[in-house]
PDB file of C-alpha atoms in Angstrom:
ATOM      1  CA  MET A 200      43.447  62.382 -52.478  1.00 42.00           C
ATOM      2  CA  ALA A 201      40.933  59.569 -52.857  1.00 41.00           C
ATOM      3  CA  THR A 202      41.534  58.569 -49.269  1.00 42.00           C
ATOM      4  CA  THR A 203      40.841  62.075 -48.018  1.00 42.00           C
ATOM      5  CA  LEU A 204      37.548  62.260 -49.931  1.00 38.00           C
ATOM      6  CA  GLY A 205      36.493  58.898 -48.538  1.00 41.00           C
ATOM      7  CA  LEU A 206      37.075  60.019 -44.970  1.00 37.00           C
ATOM      8  CA  LEU A 207      35.070  63.190 -45.592  1.00 39.00           C
ATOM      9  CA  ASN A 208      32.145  61.169 -46.929  1.00 45.00           C
ATOM     10  CA  ILE A 209      32.163  58.870 -43.882  1.00 39.00           C
ATOM     11  CA  ARG A 210      32.142  61.843 -41.506  1.00 43.00           C
ATOM     12  CA  SER A 211      29.242  63.416 -43.359  1.00 45.00           C
ATOM     13  CA  LEU A 212      27.252  60.159 -43.125  1.00 40.00           C
ATOM     14  CA  ARG A 213      27.825  59.967 -39.375  1.00 43.00           C
ATOM     15  CA  ARG A 214      26.430  63.470 -38.872  1.00 44.00           C
ATOM     16  CA  LYS A 215      23.165  62.840 -40.764  1.00 45.00           C
ATOM     17  CA  PRO A 216      21.447  60.666 -38.138  1.00 45.00           C
ATOM     18  CA  LEU A 217      22.144  63.303 -35.483  1.00 42.00           C
ATOM     19  CA  GLN A 218      20.610  66.001 -37.627  1.00 45.00           C
ATOM     20  CA  THR A 219      17.611  63.840 -38.438  1.00 43.00           C
ATOM     21  CA  LEU A 220      16.927  63.057 -34.767  1.00 40.00           C
ATOM     22  CA  ALA A 221      17.206  66.700 -33.890  1.00 43.00           C
ATOM     23  CA  GLU A 222      14.608  67.580 -36.497  1.00 45.00           C
ATOM     24  CA  LEU A 223      12.048  65.109 -35.103  1.00 43.00           C
ATOM     25  CA  PRO A 224       9.157  66.801 -33.250  1.00 47.00           C
ATOM     26  CA  SER A 225       9.016  66.233 -29.513  1.00 47.00           C
ATOM     27  CA  LEU A 226       6.342  63.900 -28.182  1.00 43.00           C
ATOM     28  CA  SER A 227       3.463  65.468 -26.371  1.00 44.00           C
ATOM     29  CA  LYS A 228       2.598  64.403 -22.841  1.00 44.00           C
ATOM     30  CA  SER A 229      -0.537  62.662 -24.034  1.00 45.00           C
ATOM     31  CA  ALA A 230       1.419  60.542 -26.490  1.00 46.00           C
ATOM     32  CA  LYS A 231       3.920  59.250 -23.943  1.00 47.00           C
ATOM     33  CA  PRO A 232       3.412  55.629 -22.848  1.00 48.00           C
ATOM     34  CA  ASN A 233       1.995  55.084 -19.394  1.00 53.00           C
ATOM     35  CA  LEU A 234       5.006  53.410 -17.771  1.00 49.00           C
ATOM     36  CA  PRO A 235       5.201  52.592 -14.059  1.00 49.00           C
ATOM     37  CA  LYS A 236       7.121  54.905 -11.780  1.00 52.00           C
ATOM     38  CA  HIS A 237       9.388  52.000 -10.827  1.00 49.00           C
ATOM     39  CA  PRO A 238      10.751  50.277 -13.957  1.00 47.00           C
ATOM     40  CA  GLN A 239      11.771  47.207 -11.968  1.00 48.00           C
ATOM     41  CA  ASN A 240       8.054  46.350 -11.503  1.00 48.00           C
ATOM     42  CA  LEU A 241       7.402  46.295 -15.231  1.00 44.00           C
ATOM     43  CA  HIS A 242       8.288  42.597 -15.628  1.00 44.00           C
ATOM     44  CA  LEU A 243       5.852  41.705 -12.826  1.00 40.00           C
ATOM     45  CA  GLN A 244       2.978  43.385 -14.658  1.00 48.00           C
ATOM     46  CA  LEU A 245       3.857  41.610 -17.895  1.00 41.00           C
ATOM     47  CA  TYR A 246       4.137  38.262 -16.046  1.00 42.00           C
ATOM     48  CA  GLY A 247       0.714  38.659 -14.477  1.00 45.00           C
ATOM     49  CA  ALA A 248      -0.881  39.718 -17.740  1.00 44.00           C
ATOM     50  CA  SER A 249       0.496  36.691 -19.594  1.00 42.00           C
ATOM     51  CA  TYR A 250      -1.041  34.263 -17.068  1.00 39.00           C
ATOM     52  CA  LEU A 251      -4.429  35.929 -16.928  1.00 40.00           C
ATOM     53  CA  PRO A 252      -5.993  33.699 -19.649  1.00 42.00           C
ATOM     54  CA  LEU A 253      -4.747  30.540 -17.863  1.00 39.00           C
ATOM     55  CA  THR A 254      -6.261  31.729 -14.592  1.00 39.00           C
ATOM     56  CA  ALA A 255      -9.563  32.407 -16.297  1.00 40.00           C
ATOM     57  CA  LEU A 256      -9.606  28.857 -17.673  1.00 39.00           C
ATOM     58  CA  THR A 257      -8.764  27.117 -14.407  1.00 41.00           C
ATOM     59  CA  LEU A 258     -10.857  29.280 -12.085  1.00 38.00           C
ATOM     60  CA  PRO A 259     -14.049  27.193 -12.404  1.00 37.00           C
ATOM     61  CA  PHE A 260     -12.208  24.075 -11.221  1.00 37.00           C
ATOM     62  CA  PHE A 261     -11.011  25.809  -8.076  1.00 37.00           C
ATOM     63  CA  LEU A 262     -14.389  27.315  -7.345  1.00 37.00           C
ATOM     64  CA  ASP A 263     -16.132  23.922  -7.602  1.00 39.00           C
ATOM     65  CA  PRO A 264     -13.683  21.059  -7.026  1.00 37.00           C
ATOM     66  CA  GLN A 265     -16.505  18.502  -7.056  1.00 38.00           C
ATOM     67  CA  ASP A 266     -16.597  18.852 -10.839  1.00 34.00           C
ATOM     68  CA  ALA A 267     -13.431  16.771 -10.923  1.00 34.00           C
ATOM     69  CA  PHE A 268     -15.137  13.866  -9.178  1.00 39.00           C
ATOM     70  CA  ALA A 269     -17.909  11.517 -10.126  1.00 45.00           C
ATOM     71  CA  ALA A 270     -21.168  12.883  -8.818  1.00 48.00           C
ATOM     72  CA  GLY A 271     -23.891  11.874 -11.204  1.00 56.00           C
ATOM     73  CA  GLY A 272     -22.986   8.674 -12.957  1.00 58.00           C
ATOM     74  CA  GLU A 273     -20.304  10.101 -15.228  1.00 68.00           C
ATOM     75  CA  LEU A 274     -18.069   7.089 -14.565  1.00 69.00           C
ATOM     76  CA  GLY A 275     -20.753   4.469 -15.110  1.00 66.00           C
ATOM     77  CA  LEU A 276     -19.971   1.117 -13.492  1.00 72.00           C
ATOM     78  CA  LEU A 277     -17.221   2.646 -11.374  1.00 74.00           C
ATOM     79  CA  GLU A 278     -19.909   4.440  -9.377  1.00 79.00           C
ATOM     80  CA  GLY A 279     -22.514   1.691  -9.417  1.00 83.00           C
ATOM     81  CA  ARG A 280     -23.600  -0.849  -6.855  1.00 89.00           C
ATOM     82  CA  THR A 281     -21.860  -3.769  -8.558  1.00 90.00           C
ATOM     83  CA  LEU A 282     -18.326  -2.477  -8.079  1.00 90.00           C
ATOM     84  CA  ALA A 283     -19.155  -1.166  -4.611  1.00 91.00           C
ATOM     85  CA  LEU A 284     -20.108  -4.693  -3.503  1.00 94.00           C
ATOM     86  CA  VAL A 285     -16.866  -6.226  -4.775  1.00 94.00           C
ATOM     87  CA  HIS A 286     -14.939  -4.977  -1.736  1.00 94.00           C
ATOM     88  CA  PRO A 287     -17.159  -6.522   0.969  1.00 95.00           C
ATOM     89  CA  LEU A 288     -17.427  -9.803  -0.942  1.00 96.00           C
ATOM     90  CA  VAL A 289     -13.665 -10.097  -1.438  1.00 96.00           C
ATOM     91  CA  MET A 290     -12.874  -9.081   2.129  1.00 95.00           C
ATOM     92  CA  GLY A 291     -15.414 -11.585   3.448  1.00 95.00           C
ATOM     93  CA  GLY A 292     -13.658 -14.308   1.491  1.00 96.00           C
ATOM     94  CA  LEU A 293     -10.275 -13.105   2.736  1.00 96.00           C
ATOM     95  CA  PHE A 294     -11.498 -13.357   6.328  1.00 96.00           C
ATOM     96  CA  PHE A 295     -12.163 -17.080   5.974  1.00 97.00           C
ATOM     97  CA  TYR A 296      -8.972 -17.453   3.950  1.00 97.00           C
ATOM     98  CA  THR A 297      -7.097 -15.836   6.849  1.00 96.00           C
ATOM     99  CA  LEU A 298      -8.448 -18.503   9.189  1.00 97.00           C
ATOM    100  CA  TRP A 299      -7.379 -21.191   6.716  1.00 97.00           C
ATOM    101  CA  ALA A 300      -3.881 -19.722   6.422  1.00 97.00           C
ATOM    102  CA  GLY A 301      -3.670 -19.617  10.214  1.00 97.00           C
ATOM    103  CA  TYR A 302      -4.632 -23.292  10.429  1.00 97.00           C
ATOM    104  CA  LEU A 303      -1.923 -24.212   7.917  1.00 97.00           C
ATOM    105  CA  GLY A 304       0.623 -22.207   9.872  1.00 97.00           C
ATOM    106  CA  TRP A 305      -0.347 -23.870  13.126  1.00 96.00           C
ATOM    107  CA  GLN A 306       0.025 -27.326  11.580  1.00 97.00           C
ATOM    108  CA  TRP A 307       3.479 -26.415  10.298  1.00 96.00           C
ATOM    109  CA  ARG A 308       4.360 -25.240  13.782  1.00 95.00           C
ATOM    110  CA  ARG A 309       3.268 -28.623  15.125  1.00 95.00           C
ATOM    111  CA  VAL A 310       5.743 -30.317  12.775  1.00 95.00           C
ATOM    112  CA  ARG A 311       8.573 -28.359  14.386  1.00 92.00           C
ATOM    113  CA  THR A 312       7.397 -28.530  17.981  1.00 94.00           C
ATOM    114  CA  THR A 313       6.649 -32.255  17.769  1.00 95.00           C
ATOM    115  CA  GLN A 314      10.208 -32.952  16.690  1.00 93.00           C
ATOM    116  CA  ASN A 315      11.511 -30.828  19.553  1.00 92.00           C
ATOM    117  CA  GLU A 316       9.329 -32.769  21.985  1.00 94.00           C
ATOM    118  CA  ILE A 317      10.609 -36.070  20.615  1.00 94.00           C
ATOM    119  CA  ASN A 318      14.198 -34.928  21.079  1.00 93.00           C
ATOM    120  CA  GLU A 319      13.522 -33.969  24.702  1.00 93.00           C
ATOM    121  CA  LEU A 320      11.858 -37.310  25.443  1.00 92.00           C
ATOM    122  CA  LYS A 321      14.779 -39.231  23.961  1.00 90.00           C
ATOM    123  CA  LYS A 322      17.040 -37.616  26.535  1.00 89.00           C
ATOM    124  CA  GLN A 323      14.911 -39.169  29.299  1.00 88.00           C
ATOM    125  CA  VAL A 324      15.060 -42.722  27.971  1.00 84.00           C
ATOM    126  CA  LYS A 325      17.176 -44.967  30.182  1.00 80.00           C
ATOM    127  CA  PRO A 326      19.931 -46.957  28.510  1.00 77.00           C
ATOM    128  CA  VAL A 327      18.964 -50.488  27.518  1.00 71.00           C
ATOM    129  CA  PRO A 328      20.683 -53.067  29.755  1.00 70.00           C
ATOM    130  CA  VAL A 329      23.069 -55.444  28.039  1.00 70.00           C
ATOM    131  CA  THR A 330      24.391 -58.902  28.859  1.00 70.00           C
ATOM    132  CA  PRO A 331      28.047 -59.498  29.745  1.00 73.00           C
ATOM    133  CA  GLU A 332      28.531 -60.481  26.144  1.00 72.00           C
ATOM    134  CA  GLY A 333      27.235 -57.047  25.051  1.00 67.00           C
ATOM    135  CA  THR A 334      23.869 -58.202  23.733  1.00 70.00           C
ATOM    136  CA  PRO A 335      20.943 -55.842  24.528  1.00 70.00           C
ATOM    137  CA  VAL A 336      18.392 -57.334  26.869  1.00 67.00           C
ATOM    138  CA  ALA A 337      14.961 -57.454  25.260  1.00 65.00           C
ATOM    139  CA  LEU A 338      12.322 -55.851  27.450  1.00 63.00           C
ATOM    140  CA  ALA A 339       8.859 -57.340  27.668  1.00 57.00           C
ATOM    141  CA  THR A 340       7.122 -53.973  27.282  1.00 71.00           C
ATOM    142  CA  ALA A 341       8.270 -50.542  26.192  1.00 72.00           C
ATOM    143  CA  SER A 342       8.540 -47.825  28.782  1.00 81.00           C
ATOM    144  CA  PRO A 343       5.899 -45.045  28.828  1.00 87.00           C
ATOM    145  CA  ILE A 344       8.449 -42.586  27.484  1.00 89.00           C
ATOM    146  CA  GLU A 345       9.296 -44.825  24.562  1.00 87.00           C
ATOM    147  CA  ALA A 346       5.608 -45.328  23.837  1.00 89.00           C
ATOM    148  CA  LYS A 347       5.127 -41.557  23.785  1.00 92.00           C
ATOM    149  CA  ILE A 348       8.062 -41.152  21.434  1.00 93.00           C
ATOM    150  CA  GLN A 349       6.578 -43.731  19.096  1.00 92.00           C
ATOM    151  CA  GLN A 350       3.214 -41.974  19.147  1.00 94.00           C
ATOM    152  CA  LEU A 351       4.695 -38.552  18.413  1.00 95.00           C
ATOM    153  CA  THR A 352       6.846 -39.968  15.646  1.00 95.00           C
ATOM    154  CA  GLU A 353       3.795 -41.371  13.880  1.00 95.00           C
ATOM    155  CA  GLU A 354       1.937 -38.090  14.287  1.00 95.00           C
ATOM    156  CA  ARG A 355       4.835 -36.135  12.847  1.00 95.00           C
ATOM    157  CA  LYS A 356       5.019 -38.422   9.832  1.00 95.00           C
ATOM    158  CA  GLU A 357       1.383 -37.644   9.054  1.00 94.00           C
ATOM    159  CA  LEU A 358       1.966 -33.926   9.505  1.00 95.00           C
ATOM    160  CA  VAL A 359       4.947 -33.961   7.164  1.00 95.00           C
ATOM    161  CA  LYS A 360       2.804 -35.579   4.476  1.00 95.00           C
ATOM    162  CA  GLY A 361       0.514 -32.529   4.587  1.00 95.00           C
ATOM    163  CA  SER A 362       3.264 -30.191   3.248  1.00 95.00           C
ATOM    164  CA  TYR A 363       1.993 -27.519   5.604  1.00 97.00           C
ATOM    165  CA  LYS A 364       5.109 -25.382   5.320  1.00 95.00           C
ATOM    166  CA  ASP A 365       4.745 -24.725   1.588  1.00 96.00           C
ATOM    167  CA  ARG A 366       0.962 -24.463   1.769  1.00 97.00           C
ATOM    168  CA  HIS A 367       1.140 -21.901   4.565  1.00 97.00           C
ATOM    169  CA  PHE A 368       3.722 -19.858   2.695  1.00 96.00           C
ATOM    170  CA  ASN A 369       1.620 -19.864  -0.481  1.00 97.00           C
ATOM    171  CA  ALA A 370      -1.558 -18.980   1.410  1.00 97.00           C
ATOM    172  CA  GLY A 371       0.189 -16.106   3.166  1.00 96.00           C
ATOM    173  CA  SER A 372       1.491 -14.745  -0.135  1.00 96.00           C
ATOM    174  CA  VAL A 373      -1.978 -14.826  -1.696  1.00 97.00           C
ATOM    175  CA  LEU A 374      -3.494 -13.210   1.392  1.00 96.00           C
ATOM    176  CA  LEU A 375      -0.921 -10.419   1.388  1.00 96.00           C
ATOM    177  CA  ALA A 376      -1.327  -9.658  -2.323  1.00 96.00           C
ATOM    178  CA  PHE A 377      -5.119  -9.696  -2.519  1.00 96.00           C
ATOM    179  CA  GLY A 378      -5.565  -8.176   0.935  1.00 96.00           C
ATOM    180  CA  VAL A 379      -3.449  -5.097   0.258  1.00 96.00           C
ATOM    181  CA  PHE A 380      -4.933  -4.693  -3.224  1.00 96.00           C
ATOM    182  CA  GLU A 381      -8.528  -4.845  -2.025  1.00 94.00           C
ATOM    183  CA  ALA A 382      -7.906  -2.741   1.089  1.00 94.00           C
ATOM    184  CA  ILE A 383      -6.699   0.104  -1.121  1.00 95.00           C
ATOM    185  CA  GLY A 384      -9.309  -0.661  -3.777  1.00 94.00           C
ATOM    186  CA  GLY A 385     -12.130  -0.277  -1.268  1.00 93.00           C
ATOM    187  CA  GLY A 386     -10.979   3.211  -0.328  1.00 93.00           C
ATOM    188  CA  VAL A 387     -10.559   4.187  -3.974  1.00 93.00           C
ATOM    189  CA  ASN A 388     -14.070   2.972  -4.790  1.00 90.00           C
ATOM    190  CA  THR A 389     -15.537   4.983  -1.919  1.00 91.00           C
ATOM    191  CA  TYR A 390     -13.695   8.077  -3.108  1.00 91.00           C
ATOM    192  CA  ILE A 391     -14.953   7.592  -6.668  1.00 88.00           C
ATOM    193  CA  ARG A 392     -18.564   7.254  -5.532  1.00 85.00           C
ATOM    194  CA  THR A 393     -18.649  10.025  -2.933  1.00 85.00           C
ATOM    195  CA  GLY A 394     -15.661  12.271  -3.594  1.00 86.00           C
ATOM    196  CA  LYS A 395     -14.295  11.733  -0.071  1.00 89.00           C
ATOM    197  CA  LEU A 396     -13.360   9.147   2.532  1.00 90.00           C
ATOM    198  CA  PHE A 397     -15.131   8.605   5.839  1.00 90.00           C
ATOM    199  CA  PRO A 398     -12.705   8.451   8.781  1.00 92.00           C
ATOM    200  CA  GLY A 399     -14.033   6.032  11.344  1.00 93.00           C
ATOM    201  CA  PRO A 400     -13.574   2.609  12.960  1.00 93.00           C
ATOM    202  CA  HIS A 401     -13.883   0.677   9.698  1.00 94.00           C
ATOM    203  CA  LEU A 402     -11.286   2.752   7.875  1.00 94.00           C
ATOM    204  CA  TYR A 403      -8.839   2.747  10.780  1.00 95.00           C
ATOM    205  CA  ALA A 404      -9.211  -0.987  11.404  1.00 95.00           C
ATOM    206  CA  GLY A 405      -8.717  -1.708   7.699  1.00 95.00           C
ATOM    207  CA  ALA A 406      -5.532   0.357   7.649  1.00 95.00           C
ATOM    208  CA  ALA A 407      -4.250  -1.457  10.753  1.00 97.00           C
ATOM    209  CA  ILE A 408      -5.008  -4.866   9.214  1.00 96.00           C
ATOM    210  CA  THR A 409      -3.067  -3.929   6.082  1.00 96.00           C
ATOM    211  CA  VAL A 410      -0.074  -2.833   8.168  1.00 97.00           C
ATOM    212  CA  LEU A 411      -0.210  -6.060  10.201  1.00 97.00           C
ATOM    213  CA  TRP A 412      -0.193  -8.131   7.004  1.00 96.00           C
ATOM    214  CA  ALA A 413       2.947  -6.364   5.838  1.00 96.00           C
ATOM    215  CA  ALA A 414       4.652  -6.574   9.247  1.00 97.00           C
ATOM    216  CA  ALA A 415       3.938 -10.298   9.604  1.00 97.00           C
ATOM    217  CA  ALA A 416       5.284 -10.973   6.101  1.00 96.00           C
ATOM    218  CA  ALA A 417       8.436  -8.965   6.857  1.00 97.00           C
ATOM    219  CA  LEU A 418       9.322 -11.442   9.629  1.00 97.00           C
ATOM    220  CA  VAL A 419       9.487 -14.425   7.267  1.00 96.00           C
ATOM    221  CA  PRO A 420      13.246 -14.142   6.466  1.00 96.00           C
ATOM    222  CA  LEU A 421      14.096 -14.250  10.184  1.00 97.00           C
ATOM    223  CA  MET A 422      11.678 -17.127  10.734  1.00 96.00           C
ATOM    224  CA  GLN A 423      13.355 -19.135   7.990  1.00 93.00           C
ATOM    225  CA  LYS A 424      16.641 -18.750   9.882  1.00 94.00           C
ATOM    226  CA  GLY A 425      15.097 -20.307  12.991  1.00 92.00           C
ATOM    227  CA  ASN A 426      14.517 -17.120  15.002  1.00 96.00           C
ATOM    228  CA  GLU A 427      11.938 -18.115  17.625  1.00 94.00           C
ATOM    229  CA  THR A 428      11.266 -14.503  18.624  1.00 97.00           C
ATOM    230  CA  ALA A 429      10.291 -13.667  15.047  1.00 97.00           C
ATOM    231  CA  ARG A 430       8.046 -16.739  14.918  1.00 96.00           C
ATOM    232  CA  SER A 431       6.260 -15.779  18.121  1.00 96.00           C
ATOM    233  CA  LEU A 432       5.840 -12.188  16.942  1.00 98.00           C
ATOM    234  CA  HIS A 433       4.504 -13.459  13.607  1.00 98.00           C
ATOM    235  CA  ILE A 434       1.825 -15.456  15.425  1.00 97.00           C
ATOM    236  CA  ALA A 435       0.967 -12.520  17.704  1.00 97.00           C
ATOM    237  CA  LEU A 436       0.581 -10.078  14.802  1.00 98.00           C
ATOM    238  CA  ASN A 437      -1.658 -12.442  12.871  1.00 97.00           C
ATOM    239  CA  THR A 438      -3.764 -13.165  15.953  1.00 97.00           C
ATOM    240  CA  LEU A 439      -4.298  -9.432  16.418  1.00 97.00           C
ATOM    241  CA  ASN A 440      -5.110  -9.224  12.717  1.00 97.00           C
ATOM    242  CA  VAL A 441      -7.887 -11.806  13.052  1.00 97.00           C
ATOM    243  CA  LEU A 442      -9.342 -10.018  16.089  1.00 97.00           C
ATOM    244  CA  LEU A 443      -9.428  -6.716  14.188  1.00 96.00           C
ATOM    245  CA  PHE A 444     -11.014  -8.499  11.244  1.00 95.00           C
ATOM    246  CA  VAL A 445     -13.792  -9.862  13.461  1.00 96.00           C
ATOM    247  CA  TRP A 446     -14.310  -6.472  15.113  1.00 95.00           C
ATOM    248  CA  GLN A 447     -14.516  -4.806  11.697  1.00 93.00           C
ATOM    249  CA  ILE A 448     -17.310  -7.021  10.332  1.00 94.00           C
ATOM    250  CA  PRO A 449     -20.274  -5.143  11.936  1.00 94.00           C
ATOM    251  CA  THR A 450     -19.076  -1.764  10.642  1.00 93.00           C
ATOM    252  CA  GLY A 451     -18.557  -3.304   7.217  1.00 94.00           C
ATOM    253  CA  LEU A 452     -22.136  -4.578   7.170  1.00 94.00           C
ATOM    254  CA  ASP A 453     -23.380  -1.077   8.021  1.00 94.00           C
ATOM    255  CA  ILE A 454     -21.527   0.258   4.991  1.00 92.00           C
ATOM    256  CA  VAL A 455     -23.060  -2.455   2.803  1.00 93.00           C
ATOM    257  CA  TYR A 456     -26.533  -1.336   3.905  1.00 94.00           C
ATOM    258  CA  LYS A 457     -25.662   2.229   2.916  1.00 91.00           C
ATOM    259  CA  VAL A 458     -24.422   1.029  -0.465  1.00 91.00           C
ATOM    260  CA  PHE A 459     -27.825  -0.532  -1.148  1.00 91.00           C
ATOM    261  CA  GLU A 460     -29.500   2.640   0.069  1.00 89.00           C
ATOM    262  CA  PHE A 461     -27.554   5.212  -1.943  1.00 85.00           C
ATOM    263  CA  THR A 462     -26.489   3.342  -5.096  1.00 83.00           C
ATOM    264  CA  LYS A 463     -28.242   1.752  -8.035  1.00 82.00           C
ATOM    265  CA  TRP A 464     -27.574  -1.220 -10.258  1.00 83.00           C
ATOM    266  CA  PRO A 465     -25.359  -1.870 -12.064  1.00 80.00           C
TER     267      PRO A 465
END
């Protein structure tokens, strides 16, 4: 009996929501929400509406991108004449340092080539005559070839004392590090001051010099293994580097004049 009454109560509770919904007044046309004809486009409208404030905030930066760059002294010394002159001063010093590194490399090459020349001359020396008892016959004067060997041997001893191999390697490492750093730093400084770079002979030559530094340094492992082709290519790349450096000097001086014209201290 109790079970039957419980089931009746449950059924009556289930009917009440249906009756309540039926009694609700129907919505008028004016009260209905203005939904799109295609429900699948609803999420696109909500997505666009949520990003509207972000677009409003970022719009000024897209309309005037120069606001993101230094244009009126906002960065202080980074835009001034002092920092702009660092690049030409450093690169001028690196030019003379390049010549010094080349001299050290040439002297180290002389150490190797002199020894090779001595070895070739020794092959041309005639055997010393000996007596029947096997004693070498003392010659009154040395042959011209032997005199040349003696001269080259003394020269090589002096070259070895100069430690040109280690000095050239150290100079090349310093040149590569500071050269690449300042080559990129010069472009960054120009971009900070003006908001753009200026494609032209100076920029292209500077990029080529930087690439040649890296390429010449990449040949060092092969050179240390005695690869003569790598050594010759190393010399050729650095010779081309020096020629580009010399050719770049006039355009660099023109840029220095413009720095004095359009910048102020400090």
